[in-house]
Each structure stands twice: as structure tokens, then as C-alpha cells.
Short mmCIF file of C-alpha atoms in Angstrom, two decimals:
data_model
loop_
_atom_site.label_atom_id
_atom_site.label_comp_id
_atom_site.label_asym_id
_atom_site.label_seq_id
_atom_site.Cartn_x
_atom_site.Cartn_y
_atom_site.Cartn_z
CA MET W 1 -0.03 0.29 -0.25
CA PRO W 2 1.39 3.56 -0.97
CA VAL W 3 2.54 5.76 1.57
CA LEU W 4 0.21 8.59 0.39
CA VAL W 5 -1.93 8.46 -2.60
CA THR W 6 -2.03 11.69 -3.10
CA SER W 7 1.68 12.49 -3.65
CA LYS W 8 2.17 12.25 -7.58
CA GLY W 9 3.70 8.03 -7.26
CA ILE W 10 2.41 4.92 -9.52
CA PHE W 11 -1.31 7.09 -9.00
CA GLY W 12 -0.60 9.57 -11.11
CA GLU W 13 -3.14 12.21 -11.10
CA MET W 14 -6.08 10.09 -9.94
CA PHE W 15 -6.10 11.25 -6.32
CA GLY W 16 -5.17 15.30 -6.88
CA THR W 17 -4.07 17.12 -10.51
CA ALA W 18 -0.60 18.42 -10.42
CA THR W 19 -1.84 21.94 -10.51
CA MET W 20 -3.37 21.46 -6.86
CA ARG W 21 -1.03 19.52 -5.36
CA ALA W 22 1.67 22.52 -6.66
CA LEU W 23 -0.18 24.51 -4.44
CA PHE W 24 -0.15 22.87 -1.58
CA SER W 25 3.34 21.75 -2.24
CA ASP W 26 6.33 23.03 0.31
CA ARG W 27 7.64 25.70 -1.53
CA ALA W 28 4.25 27.24 -2.35
CA MET W 29 3.41 27.43 0.82
CA VAL W 30 6.60 29.11 2.04
CA GLN W 31 6.65 31.39 -0.77
CA ARG W 32 3.01 32.67 0.65
CA TYR W 33 4.55 33.18 4.35
CA LEU W 34 7.35 35.31 2.72
CA ASP W 35 4.57 36.96 0.52
CA VAL W 36 2.30 37.84 4.21
CA GLU W 37 5.89 39.18 5.59
CA ALA W 38 6.93 41.47 2.34
CA ALA W 39 3.60 43.01 2.57
CA LEU W 40 2.86 43.52 6.08
CA ALA W 41 6.18 45.11 6.20
CA ARG W 42 5.15 47.52 3.44
CA ALA W 43 1.63 48.18 4.94
CA GLN W 44 3.93 49.19 8.10
CA ALA W 45 6.23 51.78 6.18
CA GLY W 46 3.38 52.88 4.56
CA LEU W 47 2.12 54.08 8.07
CA GLY W 48 5.37 54.83 9.32
CA ILE W 49 6.16 52.33 11.31
CA ILE W 50 9.32 51.12 9.72
CA PRO W 51 11.21 52.39 7.16
CA ALA W 52 10.49 52.11 3.96
CA GLU W 53 14.16 51.25 2.67
CA ALA W 54 13.52 48.16 4.95
CA ALA W 55 10.05 47.15 3.49
CA SER W 56 11.86 47.55 0.18
CA ALA W 57 14.64 45.22 1.63
CA ILE W 58 12.15 42.61 2.61
CA THR W 59 9.72 42.85 -0.30
CA ALA W 60 13.04 42.18 -2.38
CA GLY W 61 14.28 39.10 -0.11
CA ALA W 62 10.84 37.15 0.22
CA ASN W 63 12.04 34.89 -2.36
CA ALA W 64 11.11 31.25 -1.24
CA GLU W 65 13.97 30.12 -4.05
CA ARG W 66 16.45 31.21 -1.39
CA VAL W 67 15.59 28.84 1.40
CA ASP W 68 18.00 26.43 2.79
CA TYR W 69 14.94 23.94 3.16
CA GLU W 70 17.08 21.65 5.00
CA ARG W 71 18.04 24.15 7.71
CA LEU W 72 14.21 24.77 7.81
CA THR W 73 13.06 21.57 8.24
CA GLU W 74 14.97 21.08 11.03
CA ARG W 75 14.55 24.34 12.86
CA THR W 76 10.66 23.66 12.61
CA GLU W 77 11.07 20.25 14.01
CA ILE W 78 12.80 21.73 17.32
CA VAL W 79 10.20 25.05 17.30
CA GLY W 80 7.06 23.16 16.03
CA TYR W 81 6.05 25.99 13.42
CA PRO W 82 7.76 26.96 10.62
CA ILE W 83 7.45 30.60 10.97
CA LEU W 84 10.50 31.60 13.07
CA PRO W 85 12.56 29.68 11.04
CA VAL W 86 11.68 31.16 8.47
CA VAL W 87 11.56 35.01 9.45
CA GLU W 88 15.66 33.69 10.75
CA GLN W 89 16.52 32.87 7.36
CA LEU W 90 14.50 36.31 5.98
CA SER W 91 16.34 38.19 8.39
CA GLU W 92 19.56 37.36 7.59
CA TRP W 93 19.12 37.86 3.68
CA VAL W 94 17.82 41.35 4.68
CA GLU W 95 21.14 43.34 4.69
CA ASP W 96 22.45 46.98 6.35
CA GLY W 97 20.83 45.79 9.43
CA LEU W 98 16.92 46.35 8.17
CA GLY W 99 16.13 42.40 9.18
CA GLN W 100 15.69 43.23 12.77
CA TYR W 101 12.15 44.98 10.72
CA CYS W 102 11.05 41.32 9.32
CA HIS W 103 7.76 40.12 11.08
CA TRP W 104 6.94 43.63 13.55
CA GLY W 105 4.40 42.68 16.23
CA ALA W 106 2.94 39.67 14.57
CA THR W 107 2.46 36.26 16.00
CA THR W 108 3.62 32.56 14.22
CA GLN W 109 -0.87 32.22 13.61
CA ASP W 110 -1.22 35.67 12.04
CA ILE W 111 1.42 34.71 9.37
CA MET W 112 0.22 30.94 9.08
CA ASP W 113 -3.33 32.08 8.70
CA THR W 114 -3.24 34.87 6.56
CA ALA W 115 -1.23 32.49 4.12
CA ASP W 116 -3.73 29.71 4.09
CA VAL W 117 -6.59 32.20 3.63
CA LEU W 118 -3.94 32.76 0.04
CA GLN W 119 -3.69 29.56 -0.76
CA LEU W 120 -7.53 28.06 -0.62
CA ARG W 121 -8.13 31.64 -2.56
CA ASP W 122 -6.11 30.10 -5.20
CA ALA W 123 -7.77 26.23 -4.34
CA LEU W 124 -10.90 27.63 -4.71
CA ASP W 125 -10.43 29.27 -8.43
CA LEU W 126 -9.00 26.30 -9.40
CA VAL W 127 -12.30 24.19 -7.62
CA ALA W 128 -14.47 27.12 -9.69
CA GLU W 129 -13.10 26.31 -13.01
CA GLU W 130 -13.79 22.60 -12.69
CA LEU W 131 -17.31 22.97 -11.44
CA ASN W 132 -18.41 25.37 -14.09
CA ALA W 133 -16.94 23.23 -16.50
CA ILE W 134 -18.95 20.24 -15.35
CA GLY W 135 -21.94 22.66 -15.62
CA ASN W 136 -21.25 23.44 -19.31
CA ALA W 137 -21.13 20.00 -20.25
CA LEU W 138 -23.84 19.32 -18.11
CA ALA W 139 -26.08 21.70 -19.59
CA GLY W 140 -25.11 20.45 -23.27
CA LEU W 141 -26.23 16.87 -21.92
CA ALA W 142 -29.31 18.17 -20.85
CA GLU W 143 -30.39 20.39 -23.66
CA ARG W 144 -29.81 17.20 -25.89
CA TYR W 145 -31.33 14.40 -24.21
CA ALA W 146 -34.31 16.44 -22.96
CA ASP W 147 -36.93 14.53 -24.62
CA THR W 148 -34.62 11.13 -24.68
CA PRO W 149 -36.99 8.59 -22.69
CA MET W 150 -35.04 6.14 -20.06
CA ALA W 151 -36.39 4.38 -16.97
CA GLY W 152 -36.87 6.40 -13.68
CA ARG W 153 -35.55 4.06 -10.91
CA THR W 154 -36.67 4.06 -6.92
CA HIS W 155 -34.96 1.61 -4.61
CA LEU W 156 -33.34 0.38 -8.22
CA GLN W 157 -36.92 -0.60 -9.61
CA HIS W 158 -38.32 0.94 -12.81
CA ALA W 159 -40.35 3.51 -10.86
CA LEU W 160 -41.41 5.98 -14.43
CA PRO W 161 -40.17 7.19 -17.85
CA ILE W 162 -37.74 10.09 -17.22
CA SER W 163 -35.85 11.94 -19.62
CA PHE W 164 -31.86 11.69 -19.63
CA GLY W 165 -31.62 15.65 -20.35
CA TYR W 166 -34.06 15.49 -16.95
CA LYS W 167 -31.31 13.62 -14.92
CA CYS W 168 -28.51 15.42 -16.00
CA ALA W 169 -30.29 18.85 -15.29
CA THR W 170 -31.43 17.69 -11.57
CA TRP W 171 -27.37 17.19 -11.77
CA LEU W 172 -26.81 20.52 -13.15
CA ALA W 173 -29.31 22.07 -10.36
CA ALA W 174 -27.22 20.73 -7.74
CA ILE W 175 -23.58 21.93 -9.47
CA GLU W 176 -24.95 25.34 -9.85
CA ARG W 177 -26.06 25.83 -6.26
CA HIS W 178 -22.46 24.63 -5.25
CA LEU W 179 -21.33 27.74 -7.30
CA THR W 180 -23.35 29.84 -5.44
CA ARG W 181 -22.24 28.79 -1.83
CA LEU W 182 -19.01 29.15 -3.12
CA GLU W 183 -19.44 32.95 -4.13
CA GLU W 184 -21.24 33.34 -0.98
CA LEU W 185 -18.61 32.25 0.78
CA ARG W 186 -15.44 33.88 -0.59
CA PRO W 187 -15.54 36.69 1.91
CA ARG W 188 -16.54 34.99 5.03
CA LEU W 189 -12.96 32.89 4.62
CA GLU W 190 -11.09 35.77 2.64
CA VAL W 191 -10.00 37.71 5.07
CA VAL W 192 -6.69 38.27 6.72
CA GLN W 193 -5.82 36.79 10.08
CA PHE W 194 -3.13 40.33 11.68
CA SER W 195 -3.98 40.23 15.38
CA GLY W 196 -0.75 39.41 17.56
CA ALA W 197 0.05 36.80 20.22
CA ALA W 198 -3.21 37.05 22.14
CA GLY W 199 -5.27 38.18 19.11
CA THR W 200 -5.55 42.04 20.61
CA LEU W 201 -2.59 43.90 18.82
CA ALA W 202 -1.04 45.03 21.89
CA SER W 203 2.01 45.16 20.54
CA LEU W 204 1.51 47.79 17.84
CA GLY W 205 -0.74 50.07 19.88
CA GLU W 206 -2.61 52.68 18.43
CA HIS W 207 -1.04 51.38 15.45
CA GLY W 208 -2.50 47.83 15.62
CA LEU W 209 -5.52 47.85 13.56
CA PRO W 210 -4.33 50.56 10.57
CA THR W 211 -1.96 47.47 9.99
CA GLN W 212 -4.28 45.36 9.75
CA GLN W 213 -6.72 47.06 7.26
CA ALA W 214 -3.48 47.73 4.94
CA LEU W 215 -1.82 44.47 5.31
CA ALA W 216 -5.26 43.13 4.09
CA LYS W 217 -5.59 45.91 1.21
CA GLU W 218 -1.51 44.95 0.53
CA LEU W 219 -2.66 41.26 0.05
CA GLY W 220 -6.18 41.84 -1.12
CA LEU W 221 -8.07 40.16 1.32
CA GLY W 222 -11.37 41.46 3.68
CA VAL W 223 -10.82 42.62 7.49
CA PRO W 224 -12.35 40.57 9.71
CA ASP W 225 -14.87 41.62 12.63
CA ILE W 226 -12.92 40.19 15.35
CA THR W 227 -9.51 38.60 15.56
CA TRP W 228 -10.56 34.77 14.96
CA HIS W 229 -7.47 33.00 15.95
CA THR W 230 -9.89 30.44 17.69
CA ILE W 231 -13.10 30.64 16.14
CA ARG W 232 -12.11 28.07 12.92
CA ASP W 233 -15.80 28.17 11.22
CA GLY W 234 -14.31 29.98 7.70
CA PHE W 235 -11.90 27.28 7.09
CA ALA W 236 -14.81 24.05 8.08
CA GLU W 237 -17.00 25.90 5.95
CA THR W 238 -14.62 25.79 3.18
CA THR W 239 -13.74 21.96 3.68
CA GLY W 240 -17.57 21.27 4.25
CA PHE W 241 -18.21 22.71 1.03
CA LEU W 242 -15.84 20.87 -1.09
CA ALA W 243 -17.74 17.68 0.90
CA LEU W 244 -21.04 19.28 -0.28
CA ALA W 245 -19.82 19.71 -4.25
CA LEU W 246 -17.56 15.96 -3.75
CA GLY W 247 -21.18 14.70 -2.57
CA THR W 248 -22.60 15.49 -5.71
CA ILE W 249 -19.55 14.95 -7.39
CA GLY W 250 -20.10 11.41 -5.93
CA LYS W 251 -23.80 10.76 -6.55
CA ILE W 252 -23.37 11.45 -10.69
CA GLY W 253 -20.34 8.95 -10.19
CA TYR W 254 -22.61 6.59 -8.75
CA ASP W 255 -25.67 6.75 -11.34
CA VAL W 256 -23.00 6.34 -14.16
CA MET W 257 -21.55 3.20 -12.59
CA LEU W 258 -25.45 1.82 -12.47
CA MET W 259 -26.02 2.78 -15.47
CA MET W 260 -23.03 1.42 -17.32
CA GLN W 261 -24.01 -2.51 -15.51
CA THR W 262 -23.53 -5.08 -18.52
CA GLU W 263 -27.80 -5.74 -18.12
CA THR W 264 -28.25 -1.77 -18.97
CA GLY W 265 -25.31 0.18 -20.75
CA GLU W 266 -27.14 2.96 -21.06
CA VAL W 267 -23.88 5.13 -20.50
CA LEU W 268 -20.47 4.88 -21.19
CA GLU W 269 -17.46 6.17 -19.90
CA PRO W 270 -15.18 8.29 -22.83
CA PHE W 271 -13.19 5.28 -24.62
CA LEU W 272 -9.51 5.09 -24.37
CA PRO W 273 -7.51 1.91 -25.24
CA GLY W 274 -6.83 0.14 -22.09
CA ARG W 275 -9.43 2.26 -19.81
CA GLY W 276 -10.89 0.45 -17.08
CA ALA W 277 -9.53 -3.16 -18.78
CA SER W 278 -9.62 -6.08 -16.78
CA SER W 279 -6.35 -8.12 -15.96
CA THR W 280 -8.01 -11.37 -16.75
CA MET W 281 -11.54 -10.45 -18.60
CA PRO W 282 -11.21 -8.81 -21.72
CA GLN W 283 -14.43 -7.09 -22.33
CA LYS W 284 -14.28 -5.41 -19.23
CA ARG W 285 -14.99 -1.48 -19.47
CA ASN W 286 -14.71 -0.60 -15.68
CA PRO W 287 -16.28 2.57 -14.72
CA ILE W 288 -12.67 3.95 -13.34
CA SER W 289 -13.38 7.71 -13.46
CA SER W 290 -16.96 7.42 -11.56
CA GLU W 291 -15.19 4.86 -9.19
CA MET W 292 -12.70 8.06 -7.88
CA MET W 293 -15.85 10.22 -8.44
CA LEU W 294 -17.16 8.27 -5.14
CA ALA W 295 -14.44 7.97 -3.22
CA ALA W 296 -13.08 11.18 -3.53
CA ALA W 297 -16.87 11.75 -2.42
CA LYS W 298 -16.08 9.50 0.82
CA ILE W 299 -12.87 11.02 1.60
CA VAL W 300 -13.37 14.54 1.45
CA ARG W 301 -16.35 13.68 3.45
CA GLU W 302 -13.69 12.55 5.98
CA HIS W 303 -11.31 15.01 6.07
CA HIS W 304 -14.35 17.60 6.30
CA ALA W 305 -15.25 15.83 9.57
CA ALA W 306 -11.74 16.34 11.17
CA MET W 307 -12.09 19.83 10.44
CA LEU W 308 -15.62 19.86 12.21
CA ASP W 309 -13.77 18.24 15.64
CA ALA W 310 -10.40 20.76 15.06
CA MET W 311 -13.41 23.64 15.75
CA VAL W 312 -13.15 23.49 19.60
CA GLN W 313 -10.37 24.77 20.71
CA ASP W 314 -9.05 26.42 23.94
CA HIS W 315 -9.18 29.84 24.56
CA GLU W 316 -6.85 31.81 22.30
CA ARG W 317 -4.48 29.63 21.29
CA ALA W 318 -5.15 25.91 20.28
CA THR W 319 -3.01 23.24 21.80
CA GLY W 320 -2.90 20.67 18.45
CA GLN W 321 -6.32 21.40 17.34
CA TRP W 322 -4.96 23.52 14.90
CA HIS W 323 -2.17 21.38 13.70
CA VAL W 324 -5.14 18.74 12.26
CA GLU W 325 -6.01 21.78 9.42
CA TRP W 326 -2.73 21.62 8.20
CA HIS W 327 -2.99 18.11 7.32
CA ALA W 328 -7.04 17.94 6.89
CA VAL W 329 -7.33 20.89 4.42
CA PRO W 330 -4.64 20.19 1.63
CA SER W 331 -5.54 16.54 2.27
CA ALA W 332 -9.25 17.96 1.43
CA PHE W 333 -8.66 19.99 -1.77
CA ILE W 334 -6.11 17.83 -3.14
CA VAL W 335 -8.48 14.78 -3.32
CA ALA W 336 -10.84 16.71 -4.35
CA SER W 337 -9.18 18.42 -7.23
CA GLY W 338 -9.16 14.33 -8.25
CA GLY W 339 -12.26 13.86 -8.04
CA LEU W 340 -13.54 17.11 -9.85
CA ARG W 341 -11.38 15.78 -12.63
CA ALA W 342 -12.53 12.63 -13.31
CA ALA W 343 -16.28 14.40 -13.23
CA ARG W 344 -14.61 16.49 -16.32
CA GLU W 345 -13.22 13.73 -18.65
CA VAL W 346 -16.74 10.94 -17.31
CA ILE W 347 -18.85 14.36 -18.18
CA GLU W 348 -17.42 15.74 -20.85
CA GLY W 349 -17.34 12.74 -22.79
CA LEU W 350 -19.81 10.48 -21.72
CA GLU W 351 -21.34 8.05 -24.55
CA VAL W 352 -24.62 8.13 -24.12
CA ARG W 353 -26.81 5.43 -25.65
CA PRO W 354 -30.37 6.60 -26.15
CA GLY W 355 -31.43 2.62 -27.66
CA ALA W 356 -30.07 0.67 -24.74
CA MET W 357 -31.94 3.33 -22.76
CA ARG W 358 -35.07 2.15 -25.27
CA GLN W 359 -34.48 -0.98 -24.74
CA VAL W 360 -34.30 -0.84 -21.42
CA LEU W 361 -37.61 0.64 -20.99
CA ASN W 362 -38.97 -2.03 -22.70
CA ALA W 363 -37.80 -4.64 -20.49
CA THR W 364 -40.87 -4.64 -18.54
CA ARG W 365 -42.91 -4.72 -22.03
CA GLY W 366 -44.67 -1.76 -21.03
CA LEU W 367 -45.01 -2.49 -17.17
CA ILE W 368 -43.51 0.93 -16.17
CA VAL W 369 -45.76 2.93 -17.28
CA SER W 370 -48.97 1.38 -15.66
CA GLU W 371 -49.75 4.35 -13.64
CA ALA W 372 -50.23 6.48 -17.23
CA VAL W 373 -52.48 3.05 -18.11
CA MET W 374 -54.56 3.77 -14.44
CA MET W 375 -54.68 7.42 -15.36
CA GLY W 376 -56.22 6.80 -18.98
CA LEU W 377 -58.78 4.29 -17.73
CA ALA W 378 -59.93 5.85 -14.97
CA PRO W 379 -62.31 9.03 -16.50
CA ARG W 380 -64.02 5.83 -18.19
CA LEU W 381 -63.86 3.37 -15.73
CA GLY W 382 -63.33 4.95 -12.73
CA ARG W 383 -60.26 5.72 -10.59
CA GLN W 384 -60.39 3.10 -7.88
CA ILE W 385 -62.17 0.55 -10.73
CA ALA W 386 -58.94 1.20 -12.88
CA HIS W 387 -56.33 0.74 -10.26
CA ASP W 388 -57.84 -2.65 -9.52
CA VAL W 389 -58.27 -3.52 -13.22
CA VAL W 390 -54.59 -2.37 -14.09
CA TYR W 391 -53.47 -3.83 -11.01
CA ASP W 392 -54.73 -7.65 -12.12
CA CYS W 393 -53.24 -6.79 -15.81
CA CYS W 394 -49.71 -6.40 -14.25
CA ARG W 395 -49.94 -9.50 -12.55
CA GLU W 396 -51.06 -11.23 -15.81
CA ALA W 397 -48.44 -9.86 -17.49
CA LEU W 398 -46.07 -10.77 -15.55
CA THR W 399 -47.07 -14.44 -14.40
CA ARG W 400 -47.78 -15.21 -18.14
CA GLU W 401 -44.65 -13.67 -19.63
CA ILE W 402 -46.76 -11.73 -21.87
CA SER W 403 -46.86 -7.91 -22.52
CA PHE W 404 -48.58 -5.14 -21.05
CA PRO W 405 -50.67 -4.11 -23.61
CA ASP W 406 -51.61 -7.66 -24.39
CA ALA W 407 -52.71 -8.12 -20.76
CA LEU W 408 -54.94 -5.10 -21.13
CA LEU W 409 -56.19 -5.83 -24.20
CA ALA W 410 -57.50 -8.94 -22.99
CA VAL W 411 -59.86 -7.72 -20.53
CA PRO W 412 -63.10 -6.58 -22.33
CA GLN W 413 -63.94 -3.81 -20.01
CA ILE W 414 -60.91 -2.24 -21.37
CA ALA W 415 -61.34 -3.49 -24.47
CA GLU W 416 -65.01 -2.49 -24.81
CA VAL W 417 -63.90 1.28 -24.41
CA PHE W 418 -60.01 1.89 -25.89
CA THR W 419 -59.06 0.76 -29.24
CA PRO W 420 -55.52 -0.70 -29.92
CA ALA W 421 -53.95 2.19 -30.80
CA GLU W 422 -54.97 3.97 -27.99
CA ILE W 423 -53.45 1.04 -25.78
CA HIS W 424 -50.42 1.26 -27.08
CA LYS W 425 -50.34 5.02 -27.64
CA LEU W 426 -51.06 4.63 -23.55
CA THR W 427 -47.82 1.79 -23.02
CA ASP W 428 -46.03 3.85 -24.72
CA PRO W 429 -42.96 5.58 -22.26
CA ALA W 430 -41.75 8.38 -24.86
CA ASN W 431 -45.88 9.55 -24.11
CA TYR W 432 -45.38 9.55 -20.30
CA LEU W 433 -42.94 11.71 -19.34
CA GLY W 434 -44.88 14.55 -17.56
CA ALA W 435 -42.82 17.60 -17.12
CA ALA W 436 -39.37 16.11 -17.32
CA PRO W 437 -38.62 18.09 -20.75
CA ALA W 438 -40.11 21.14 -19.10
CA MET W 439 -37.82 21.32 -16.72
CA ALA W 440 -34.92 20.32 -17.98
CA ARG W 441 -35.19 23.27 -20.30
CA ASN W 442 -36.62 25.74 -17.53
CA LEU W 443 -33.66 24.82 -15.78
CA LEU W 444 -31.34 25.84 -18.50
CA ARG W 445 -33.08 28.87 -19.08
CA LYS W 446 -33.02 29.93 -15.82
CA ARG W 447 -28.84 29.28 -15.65
CA SER W 448 -28.32 30.52 -19.20
CA LYS W 449 -30.23 33.77 -17.68
CA LYS W 450 -28.17 33.88 -15.04
CA LYS W 451 -24.85 33.79 -17.12
CA ARG W 452 -25.79 36.92 -19.14
CA THR W 453 -26.55 39.03 -16.24
CA ALA W 454 -23.33 37.89 -14.50
CA GLY W 455 -21.94 38.89 -17.72
CA ASN W 456 -23.08 42.21 -17.71
CA SER W 457 -22.67 43.18 -14.39
#
């Protein structure tokens, strides 16, 4: 078993894309620490707290490529946190004694939390990109197959006919809600953390709050209502958003896997030579990407559970719960990126098979529209009589293994008031899609209008 499947290794990008992993790499993390330190120096120079030449020198020196990572690792293991070791090296690079102005009035968590926010802002951009692409692909499927009949299922059994476009539209609606949630989440998450040792900014006196505001402006972040050192709902909400989004991805993957079963074959994942192949059964075409979608949903959910537990922190500085985030947050984003990428690949290249859908619809020889027949007979026979007659016909069709229309026409009560053509029309699943096509198209119109409005704003 591999030590960590989210690393590149032999699993490649199955459990995380290279782009997302790069955002959470050591160098990217350290660069964000340095970015925050440099922004702090510029903010304080602008307020006259430190010399302007110090801010310029600190900004010029804040380059992660200069870091001695072996030394940083050794010192981090001793100190317990990477910020002091990073500041030690940054201070050495800044000449003319100006290094003393590094990290002025800040505390370790100020730098780490603010750097994490910058990191999550970039990571959420990648998530949004994938969700938008998935939404666009689903919209295309919903539009193309709005009238394509297939079996709707409840409890894994045939229920009533639906359209495949309607099914895709239900998936799309969830993706659209996740994109809305993401926009609503950002202002709560993307705020600076600069509050000093106990959150009171006491070390900077009257310059504390102005520094916080100037730092936020430098980094393009919001100003929090108050210190959030041990109030971690913003980060937990972020992993909660990922868990919700990946829950939908897992649901889509699960549906695709079920529709790919040999007995149905209503859809297939995109074909690639050798993709989903079996080592012993050459005929197999396994739903590999859908399996990854489902697995990612389960894994991200567990990381969010850890984040909920990590919210319960003590007083003004956590005694270990904060450390849980260092593992849970990057892991959640990396695994989520793998699941989202798998979903995008599946949906953009999905092989839809309307013929197979029709064949599956006809598997019960018309029984899937027994409700339609009952409702069609009710005005002429009465609802309860229609229900009982149709119920008996269903049993007869199953017992004698005959078609549902034949069972219906064999009943004198029905044959006297309905022609064979009327019965065949009633038992055609394509004629009993209800509002499914209209629902799909309504959603697409609303989505299109929303995008036009957003584009004009």
C-alpha cells in the first residue's frame, strides 16, 4: 500500500491534480509566508511604523527559492512551527541591519493563517474552474437529451419514465447551487489574520488596527470583524463546501456506474484504449473515473469531519487542534481536485446510448407505464376500478410473460372502451415523461439568464 496516494507516485493524478498539489507544495507554502511578511512590511512602512527602505529590502528578499529547506526542516521540528525559522532566514538576507524589521508585531499564527487564506483563495479558483466546466458539460447533455426517454428508478427498480436530459439537469442544478455557495463563502473566508500574540494587537498599540487594515489591502483580502485565531468556522465551512460539492460528484459517479452495468449499458465512460481494462477479462470496461468520483466524495467527507472536530479549540491559542488543519485542508483540496477532474472527464466525454435506454425501458414490456394506463382508464372506468383492473393486468403480464398491452386488451372492460391504438399509445413510455423535458429546459433558461446577467454586471 502506498504511503500517500495523493502524492504523484504511480497513481498519477487519480487522487489529485498536479496543479492543485503544486498549490500546496512546500515551496508554494513558504512563498506565501514570505508574501505575507513582505506585505506586512509594506503596510507598516506606509504607516511610518518601520523604515521604507526596510520594507523594500524585505520585499526584495522574500523569495522561496533562497530558502535553505534542510535547515528550515530541522528548525521547524525543534520550534514546532515553520514561521520563526522562515523569519530567521529572511532576516539574514536583508542587509544593513534592516532585517530586524521583519515580522514586526506579528505572531506565528498571523502569518500562517493569512498565508493559508491566500492558498485557499487560489485553490477555490481551481475548484470553481472545474465546477463551471462540469456545469457546462451537463447543460449540453440536458439540452441534447431533454426528450430522450429512459427508465426512472426508485429503490433500484423501474418506477416511471424520465428523460436523460432531465436526469442531467438534476445533477446540473446541484452544481449551480455549489457555485452559488462558493461565491457566498468567499467573503467569510478571504479575510486577513493579523491580531498578535493573544489576538489584541497590543504590541502595536494605536497602530494595530491600521496595520491590520493596510495588510488586508496589500493582499487583496477583507478585514475581519474581530480576531479569529481559535474561531475556525471559516476553514471548516470551506471543507464543508468541498464535502457538499464532492457529495454531488459522488452521486453522479454512482448513477453513471449503475447505468454502465452490462444489463443496462445506457451510458459508457469515454473510451480510451486500455481504460478500465481487466487483467483477466478482456471484455471488461470498468467505470474507473466514476469509481474515483465516488471515492473522492467519501474521502473529502472524512477530512471535513476532522475539521469539525478541530473547531473545538481552547481559549486564545489551540493546543493541537490547529495542527489537524495542516493535514485535513490540503488533503481535502487535493483529493477533491482528483474527483472533480474525473467528473469533468466523464461528463465531457460521456457516451450516451439512447437505443439501450429504450431497450431497458421495454424490459418490462410496458409495465413501467402502468400509472399512465390507470390514469388513462380512470375517466371511463372510475379511478378505483381502473386501479384494480390495471393491478390485475400487471400480475397477469408478469405471470404469463406477455406484454402489458396484450394483458390489457384481453380484459373486456378495457377492450370495450379503448382501441388497440389507444392502448399502445398509453403504454409507450415516451408519451409519459410528464414535465421532465420542460423542467430541464426551464433550468437551462434560468442558467442562461443568470450567466448573461453576471456577464453584464
